[in-house]
Amino acid sequence: MPKEKIVESICDMETDFAQWYTDVVTKANLIDYATVRGCMFLKPYGFAIWEMMQAELDKQFKATGHENVYMPMLIPESLLQKEKDHVQGFAPEVAWVTMGGSEKLTERLCIRPTSEVLFCEHYANDIQSYRDLPKLYNQWCSVLRWEKSTRPFLRTMEFLWQEGHTAHTTAEEAEKETLQMLKIYADFCENFLAIPVIQGQKTESEKFAGAKATYTIESMMHDGKALQSGTSHNFGDGFAKAFGIQYTDKENKLQHVHQTSWGLSTRLIGGIIMVHGDNNGLVLPPKVAPIQVIIIPVAQHKEGVLEKAKELKEQLSTVFRVKIDDSDHKPGWKFSEHEMKGVPLRVEIGPKDIEQNQAVIVRRDNRDKIIVPLDNLENAIKEALEDMHQALYEKALENRQNRTHTATSIQEMKEKLDTLPGFVKAMWCKDAACEEAIKEQAKATSRCIPFAQEKIADTCCVCQKETDTMVYWGRAY
Amino acid sequence: MPKEKIVESICDMETDFAQWYTDVVTKANLIDYATVRGCMFLKPYGFAIWEMMQAELDKQFKATGHENVYMPMLIPESLLQKEKDHVQGFAPEVAWVTMGGSEKLTERLCIRPTSEVLFCEHYANDIQSYRDLPKLYNQWCSVLRWEKSTRPFLRTMEFLWQEGHTAHTTAEEAEKETLQMLKIYADFCENFLAIPVIQGQKTESEKFAGAKATYTIESMMHDGKALQSGTSHNFGDGFAKAFGIQYTDKENKLQHVHQTSWGLSTRLIGGIIMVHGDNNGLVLPPKVAPIQVIIIPVAQHKEGVLEKAKELKEQLSTVFRVKIDDSDHKPGWKFSEHEMKGVPLRVEIGPKDIEQNQAVIVRRDNRDKIIVPLDNLENAIKEALEDMHQALYEKALENRQNRTHTATSIQEMKEKLDTLPGFVKAMWCKDAACEEAIKEQAKATSRCIPFAQEKIADTCCVCQKETDTMVYWGRAY
């Protein structure tokens, strides 16, 4: 348990969670606000977290046969309009380029809010036969959506993400791909970011514009609010019909392809902060931490201390991501600084430690302090990092469990969410009117129809019609 | 020496170099044309080349202390206008966003053509003391310039690049950084891409808008035209004064910072194609080749062939980037296909080879064929790849040397460039009027004032004024 609050310059999360969040993203040096409203500058430490996420996901994508590509950032208005639902979903929130140099354009171009139409156009040109399938493409890029109100990472006009776009011969294969990618996202959240997620399907009203089905992973923040953390869409052959993407099958008959898309963005960095952070700042899960171990020499002016610290750094760097803080600041200042930045482990080494051939390891999440013989340092760090990952995951899961309620009426749902914000499991008849009533009266949206269904009651919590569908509801970022 | 032309579907470079280039970029599956004029879709094979380049450069940048960041893609018009030369250089060629959703913007935003002004604004906020310096930032992103006429890789409206932006306490440090990054680019071209380059400084009229000095690496394409392959700019304190970027030095006095920027883009992929390619398609230098070795099973229906080929693939994959082509096509088709794609080495394995415990290695550049005992395959491949890198470099250097002339008058320069296009080394008095005369009369631009100076004559090749400055001139992409 944290014993004392060392860093005084950030707001307590219990006092004002939103202010705490803002303090952490700026004081931990993750971002700076940019001059254009709603955009941010990702500073080295914030971007390094994204690079860690990219490297891990990219490895998973490639291992499952996906290839990286790059599509242009501009989309002609006529191309955006080809799929009816899609344009209705995105046209209100795009930025329009109307001038090139001093020339007024004959057709407006939007900055991609997502790239489905570009991939569809390419597929229509490029796919002829079943031999050309599947197409398993992914791109890492930035997209832009003209948002009214924004917050760093969680909702920004421009954000970084990856978008996968695939085309398949059959509906079954497309569905399999959609679920495979959802599973990769879920495993990534749980095993890499120590964030437990609920996997399920979005309701009709919450699904992606143009999709046949949208699957999602939903995580719960420390304050009980939900964060949609990654989505995977099965388009069926809807886009294929709108764009004329056809292939000749083995019987030489023309068929439409079946498509998917799936995306995960820098938004999830907001999730890491709000799931694991505490009143001393950021807490980074070891696997995604750009610095896993910070070595702090104590009484570094004394003979041999800095040398020993540097020797340890050399030794540990072959296995972990290690830095040494040999700045002129006092150890206490350094401790707070690296706690604010969420570095998982601190290794202290001073004259007394050197004398006794030992070092002190302090864990960021619970401040547990252990004294370790130098001969065993590497093993002890390995173990501490693994333990910390597990502890973070369990703490987050416990928070979610404590905040997951059930309800059999809107009134009950509202009361529980007002008392202790979180998820509410409740039955739903699949009628959009009932979903809308919950939105209005309980101020909660459907998060997903989870794969792991439970029977809370026999009837819809709104209209009391019989149903066997259980939904997670909550208030979301 | 290539013995015969196997691939019939591309134009000979001697017949029409431009058509040959277009054929190669499309037939080798590097790009597809996009719907927006002047933009391209980087297909998996084309993007994989960029990923190889990124990985190598990123390693070099980080090894020299640089950190990756991400800046927004939109720049408010008023911010772009802060540095007078810079806005004059870029304003005519930017795309303007004037609408967000259905709302007309009160101030136009341009899509970044380059990000100097964004970094400057951030530095002005972020830098206070000499302790905050140096700032050594880099970003990988796409930029957009409203070009009139475009060609894949060489000049596209949108292109991928990296842009480094640094800030330093002293003019000396900034100059050192500028030259360090130029050297990294030069080494990268020569050691990784097998492209020899001339290092030097741009003339006043050719330097970057807003820079104090621009340094460049210039390479020569197979047809004798020049390609500016990477540039590194020293800004002095010009931007710092325009944006008010100041720090307090150790004596507590306010000083302006000194800045640099440097960039290298997907344009260089065009360089790889035009330096090394031949009439059978792409030829990729081994270090940048996404596939270094293609294994082709011969008579693959015969027992044991496919198994042996797969076994070799497993074995070689631990050391090289290897693929196997076990498609239904005939070996001859496969040979041409992978020659078109520029795969450095082909390994053939058939029943007779298996019997004799050997394989056949064929080099892409010179079609040299060697028979190698399987026990020595790994070594033989390693050697062949190294030899091929060296051979490509030397061939490119020889072409450049054959096409590098000297001249002591505009007339002589023009004649030589008309006869055998290439570089002309000629003396220049540093007067812009003389440079302009060369541009008009010899249709050549100054490529650079090379670091390695030679004395071609005592006087300027235009005005015959005395000078000791030698310049490389040429016609450029």
mmCIF file of N, CA and C in Angstrom, chain A residues 348-410:
data_model
loop_
_atom_site.group_PDB
_atom_site.id
_atom_site.type_symbol
_atom_site.label_atom_id
_atom_site.label_comp_id
_atom_site.label_asym_id
_atom_site.label_seq_id
_atom_site.Cartn_x
_atom_site.Cartn_y
_atom_site.Cartn_z
ATOM 1 N N GLU A 348 17.954 1.230 -6.128
ATOM 2 C CA GLU A 348 18.810 2.182 -5.406
ATOM 3 C C GLU A 348 20.129 1.505 -5.087
ATOM 4 N N ILE A 349 21.204 2.244 -5.306
ATOM 5 C CA ILE A 349 22.509 1.689 -4.945
ATOM 6 C C ILE A 349 23.370 2.797 -4.321
ATOM 7 N N GLY A 350 23.793 2.578 -3.091
ATOM 8 C CA GLY A 350 24.607 3.565 -2.373
ATOM 9 C C GLY A 350 25.844 2.906 -1.781
ATOM 10 N N PRO A 351 26.666 3.684 -1.043
ATOM 11 C CA PRO A 351 27.925 3.139 -0.504
ATOM 12 C C PRO A 351 27.707 1.919 0.386
ATOM 13 N N LYS A 352 26.661 1.983 1.242
ATOM 14 C CA LYS A 352 26.412 0.867 2.149
ATOM 15 C C LYS A 352 26.036 -0.400 1.353
ATOM 16 N N ASP A 353 25.235 -0.197 0.312
ATOM 17 C CA ASP A 353 24.831 -1.328 -0.519
ATOM 18 C C ASP A 353 26.034 -1.970 -1.193
ATOM 19 N N ILE A 354 26.907 -1.110 -1.704
ATOM 20 C CA ILE A 354 28.086 -1.623 -2.393
ATOM 21 C C ILE A 354 28.937 -2.456 -1.436
ATOM 22 N N GLU A 355 29.089 -1.897 -0.218
ATOM 23 C CA GLU A 355 29.840 -2.600 0.823
ATOM 24 C C GLU A 355 29.272 -3.992 1.056
ATOM 25 N N GLN A 356 27.933 -4.072 1.069
ATOM 26 C CA GLN A 356 27.299 -5.363 1.374
ATOM 27 C C GLN A 356 26.908 -6.137 0.118
ATOM 28 N N ASN A 357 27.417 -5.663 -1.035
ATOM 29 C CA ASN A 357 27.165 -6.334 -2.312
ATOM 30 C C ASN A 357 25.672 -6.560 -2.582
ATOM 31 N N GLN A 358 24.880 -5.500 -2.399
ATOM 32 C CA GLN A 358 23.427 -5.603 -2.542
ATOM 33 C C GLN A 358 22.860 -4.353 -3.214
ATOM 34 N N ALA A 359 21.586 -4.414 -3.562
ATOM 35 C CA ALA A 359 20.884 -3.228 -4.061
ATOM 36 C C ALA A 359 19.465 -3.274 -3.506
ATOM 37 N N VAL A 360 18.795 -2.123 -3.560
ATOM 38 C CA VAL A 360 17.426 -2.048 -3.064
ATOM 39 C C VAL A 360 16.497 -1.926 -4.270
ATOM 40 N N ILE A 361 15.491 -2.776 -4.352
ATOM 41 C CA ILE A 361 14.501 -2.694 -5.436
ATOM 42 C C ILE A 361 13.188 -2.197 -4.860
ATOM 43 N N VAL A 362 12.616 -1.172 -5.489
ATOM 44 C CA VAL A 362 11.323 -0.662 -5.021
ATOM 45 C C VAL A 362 10.324 -0.733 -6.165
ATOM 46 N N ARG A 363 9.173 -1.356 -5.899
ATOM 47 C CA ARG A 363 8.145 -1.491 -6.928
ATOM 48 C C ARG A 363 7.273 -0.252 -6.959
ATOM 49 N N ARG A 364 6.925 0.220 -8.159
ATOM 50 C CA ARG A 364 6.137 1.432 -8.316
ATOM 51 C C ARG A 364 4.711 1.279 -7.808
ATOM 52 N N ASP A 365 4.109 0.114 -8.023
ATOM 53 C CA ASP A 365 2.674 0.005 -7.738
ATOM 54 C C ASP A 365 2.352 -0.085 -6.249
ATOM 55 N N ASN A 366 3.161 -0.812 -5.493
ATOM 56 C CA ASN A 366 2.832 -0.980 -4.074
ATOM 57 C C ASN A 366 3.932 -0.491 -3.151
ATOM 58 N N ARG A 367 4.973 0.076 -3.716
ATOM 59 C CA ARG A 367 6.147 0.575 -2.976
ATOM 60 C C ARG A 367 6.875 -0.498 -2.178
ATOM 61 N N ASP A 368 6.633 -1.767 -2.475
ATOM 62 C CA ASP A 368 7.362 -2.845 -1.803
ATOM 63 C C ASP A 368 8.853 -2.678 -2.051
ATOM 64 N N LYS A 369 9.594 -2.830 -0.970
ATOM 65 C CA LYS A 369 11.033 -2.601 -1.031
ATOM 66 C C LYS A 369 11.710 -3.916 -0.688
ATOM 67 N N ILE A 370 12.585 -4.407 -1.552
ATOM 68 C CA ILE A 370 13.338 -5.601 -1.161
ATOM 69 C C ILE A 370 14.822 -5.367 -1.359
ATOM 70 N N ILE A 371 15.579 -5.983 -0.483
ATOM 71 C CA ILE A 371 17.035 -5.886 -0.589
ATOM 72 C C ILE A 371 17.533 -7.170 -1.231
ATOM 73 N N VAL A 372 18.330 -7.008 -2.290
ATOM 74 C CA VAL A 372 18.700 -8.161 -3.106
ATOM 75 C C VAL A 372 20.222 -8.222 -3.266
ATOM 76 N N PRO A 373 20.810 -9.406 -3.072
ATOM 77 C CA PRO A 373 22.255 -9.559 -3.356
ATOM 78 C C PRO A 373 22.507 -9.268 -4.838
ATOM 79 N N LEU A 374 23.564 -8.567 -5.145
ATOM 80 C CA LEU A 374 23.828 -8.188 -6.539
ATOM 81 C C LEU A 374 23.900 -9.404 -7.468
ATOM 82 N N ASP A 375 24.358 -10.526 -6.943
ATOM 83 C CA ASP A 375 24.460 -11.724 -7.781
ATOM 84 C C ASP A 375 23.085 -12.198 -8.239
ATOM 85 N N ASN A 376 22.073 -11.804 -7.493
ATOM 86 C CA ASN A 376 20.729 -12.275 -7.806
ATOM 87 C C ASN A 376 19.840 -11.163 -8.389
ATOM 88 N N LEU A 377 20.469 -10.018 -8.715
ATOM 89 C CA LEU A 377 19.691 -8.848 -9.100
ATOM 90 C C LEU A 377 18.832 -9.099 -10.350
ATOM 91 N N GLU A 378 19.436 -9.698 -11.359
ATOM 92 C CA GLU A 378 18.716 -9.912 -12.616
ATOM 93 C C GLU A 378 17.468 -10.764 -12.409
ATOM 94 N N ASN A 379 17.624 -11.859 -11.674
ATOM 95 C CA ASN A 379 16.475 -12.716 -11.384
ATOM 96 C C ASN A 379 15.411 -11.990 -10.578
ATOM 97 N N ALA A 380 15.862 -11.246 -9.577
ATOM 98 C CA ALA A 380 14.917 -10.542 -8.706
ATOM 99 C C ALA A 380 14.120 -9.515 -9.498
ATOM 100 N N ILE A 381 14.782 -8.834 -10.441
ATOM 101 C CA ILE A 381 14.082 -7.835 -11.258
ATOM 102 C C ILE A 381 13.070 -8.521 -12.168
ATOM 103 N N LYS A 382 13.499 -9.614 -12.767
ATOM 104 C CA LYS A 382 12.608 -10.363 -13.643
ATOM 105 C C LYS A 382 11.333 -10.756 -12.899
ATOM 106 N N GLU A 383 11.538 -11.286 -11.711
ATOM 107 C CA GLU A 383 10.415 -11.737 -10.896
ATOM 108 C C GLU A 383 9.531 -10.553 -10.483
ATOM 109 N N ALA A 384 10.159 -9.469 -10.081
ATOM 110 C CA ALA A 384 9.390 -8.302 -9.626
ATOM 111 C C ALA A 384 8.546 -7.736 -10.775
ATOM 112 N N LEU A 385 9.106 -7.735 -11.984
ATOM 113 C CA LEU A 385 8.346 -7.221 -13.131
ATOM 114 C C LEU A 385 7.153 -8.133 -13.431
ATOM 115 N N GLU A 386 7.400 -9.430 -13.370
ATOM 116 C CA GLU A 386 6.297 -10.370 -13.617
ATOM 117 C C GLU A 386 5.218 -10.243 -12.550
ATOM 118 N N ASP A 387 5.647 -10.141 -11.300
ATOM 119 C CA ASP A 387 4.686 -9.990 -10.204
ATOM 120 C C ASP A 387 3.879 -8.705 -10.356
ATOM 121 N N MET A 388 4.571 -7.665 -10.768
ATOM 122 C CA MET A 388 3.880 -6.380 -10.877
ATOM 123 C C MET A 388 2.819 -6.433 -11.970
ATOM 124 N N HIS A 389 3.169 -7.047 -13.106
ATOM 125 C CA HIS A 389 2.171 -7.201 -14.174
ATOM 126 C C HIS A 389 0.932 -7.902 -13.632
ATOM 127 N N GLN A 390 1.160 -9.002 -12.933
ATOM 128 C CA GLN A 390 0.057 -9.789 -12.405
ATOM 129 C C GLN A 390 -0.752 -8.980 -11.385
ATOM 130 N N ALA A 391 -0.058 -8.276 -10.528
ATOM 131 C CA ALA A 391 -0.737 -7.489 -9.491
ATOM 132 C C ALA A 391 -1.584 -6.376 -10.107
ATOM 133 N N LEU A 392 -1.055 -5.737 -11.139
ATOM 134 C CA LEU A 392 -1.813 -4.667 -11.797
ATOM 135 C C LEU A 392 -3.075 -5.234 -12.433
ATOM 136 N N TYR A 393 -2.913 -6.368 -13.091
ATOM 137 C CA TYR A 393 -4.062 -6.997 -13.732
ATOM 138 C C TYR A 393 -5.126 -7.348 -12.696
ATOM 139 N N GLU A 394 -4.685 -7.942 -11.601
ATOM 140 C CA GLU A 394 -5.649 -8.368 -10.576
ATOM 141 C C GLU A 394 -6.335 -7.193 -9.898
ATOM 142 N N LYS A 395 -5.575 -6.140 -9.674
ATOM 143 C CA LYS A 395 -6.159 -4.945 -9.051
ATOM 144 C C LYS A 395 -7.221 -4.351 -9.986
ATOM 145 N N ALA A 396 -6.912 -4.301 -11.265
ATOM 146 C CA ALA A 396 -7.875 -3.753 -12.226
ATOM 147 C C ALA A 396 -9.115 -4.641 -12.311
ATOM 148 N N LEU A 397 -8.876 -5.948 -12.275
ATOM 149 C CA LEU A 397 -10.001 -6.887 -12.342
ATOM 150 C C LEU A 397 -10.881 -6.751 -11.091
ATOM 151 N N GLU A 398 -10.239 -6.584 -9.956
ATOM 152 C CA GLU A 398 -10.979 -6.432 -8.704
ATOM 153 C C GLU A 398 -11.836 -5.169 -8.742
ATOM 154 N N ASN A 399 -11.242 -4.096 -9.228
ATOM 155 C CA ASN A 399 -12.005 -2.848 -9.349
ATOM 156 C C ASN A 399 -13.222 -3.061 -10.241
ATOM 157 N N ARG A 400 -13.009 -3.773 -11.363
ATOM 158 C CA ARG A 400 -14.127 -4.004 -12.274
ATOM 159 C C ARG A 400 -15.194 -4.878 -11.623
ATOM 160 N N GLN A 401 -14.749 -5.898 -10.933
ATOM 161 C CA GLN A 401 -15.720 -6.785 -10.272
ATOM 162 C C GLN A 401 -16.512 -6.033 -9.207
ATOM 163 N N ASN A 402 -15.815 -5.212 -8.417
ATOM 164 C CA ASN A 402 -16.506 -4.430 -7.384
ATOM 165 C C ASN A 402 -17.524 -3.470 -7.978
ATOM 166 N N ARG A 403 -17.266 -3.043 -9.202
ATOM 167 C CA ARG A 403 -18.105 -2.032 -9.816
ATOM 168 C C ARG A 403 -19.054 -2.634 -10.864
ATOM 169 N N THR A 404 -19.155 -3.920 -10.895
ATOM 170 C CA THR A 404 -20.080 -4.530 -11.854
ATOM 171 C C THR A 404 -21.353 -4.971 -11.125
ATOM 172 N N HIS A 405 -22.452 -4.363 -11.520
ATOM 173 C CA HIS A 405 -23.734 -4.596 -10.857
ATOM 174 C C HIS A 405 -24.673 -5.350 -11.788
ATOM 175 N N THR A 406 -25.799 -5.753 -11.238
ATOM 176 C CA THR A 406 -26.878 -6.260 -12.076
ATOM 177 C C THR A 406 -28.113 -5.403 -11.805
ATOM 178 N N ALA A 407 -29.018 -5.394 -12.769
ATOM 179 C CA ALA A 407 -30.259 -4.636 -12.558
ATOM 180 C C ALA A 407 -31.373 -5.281 -13.366
ATOM 181 N N THR A 408 -32.580 -5.134 -12.883
ATOM 182 C CA THR A 408 -33.728 -5.677 -13.611
ATOM 183 C C THR A 408 -34.700 -4.570 -14.007
ATOM 184 N N SER A 409 -34.307 -3.318 -13.722
ATOM 185 C CA SER A 409 -35.121 -2.191 -14.177
ATOM 186 C C SER A 409 -34.212 -0.990 -14.453
ATOM 187 N N ILE A 410 -34.717 -0.050 -15.229
ATOM 188 C CA ILE A 410 -33.927 1.158 -15.512
ATOM 189 C C ILE A 410 -33.620 1.892 -14.209
#
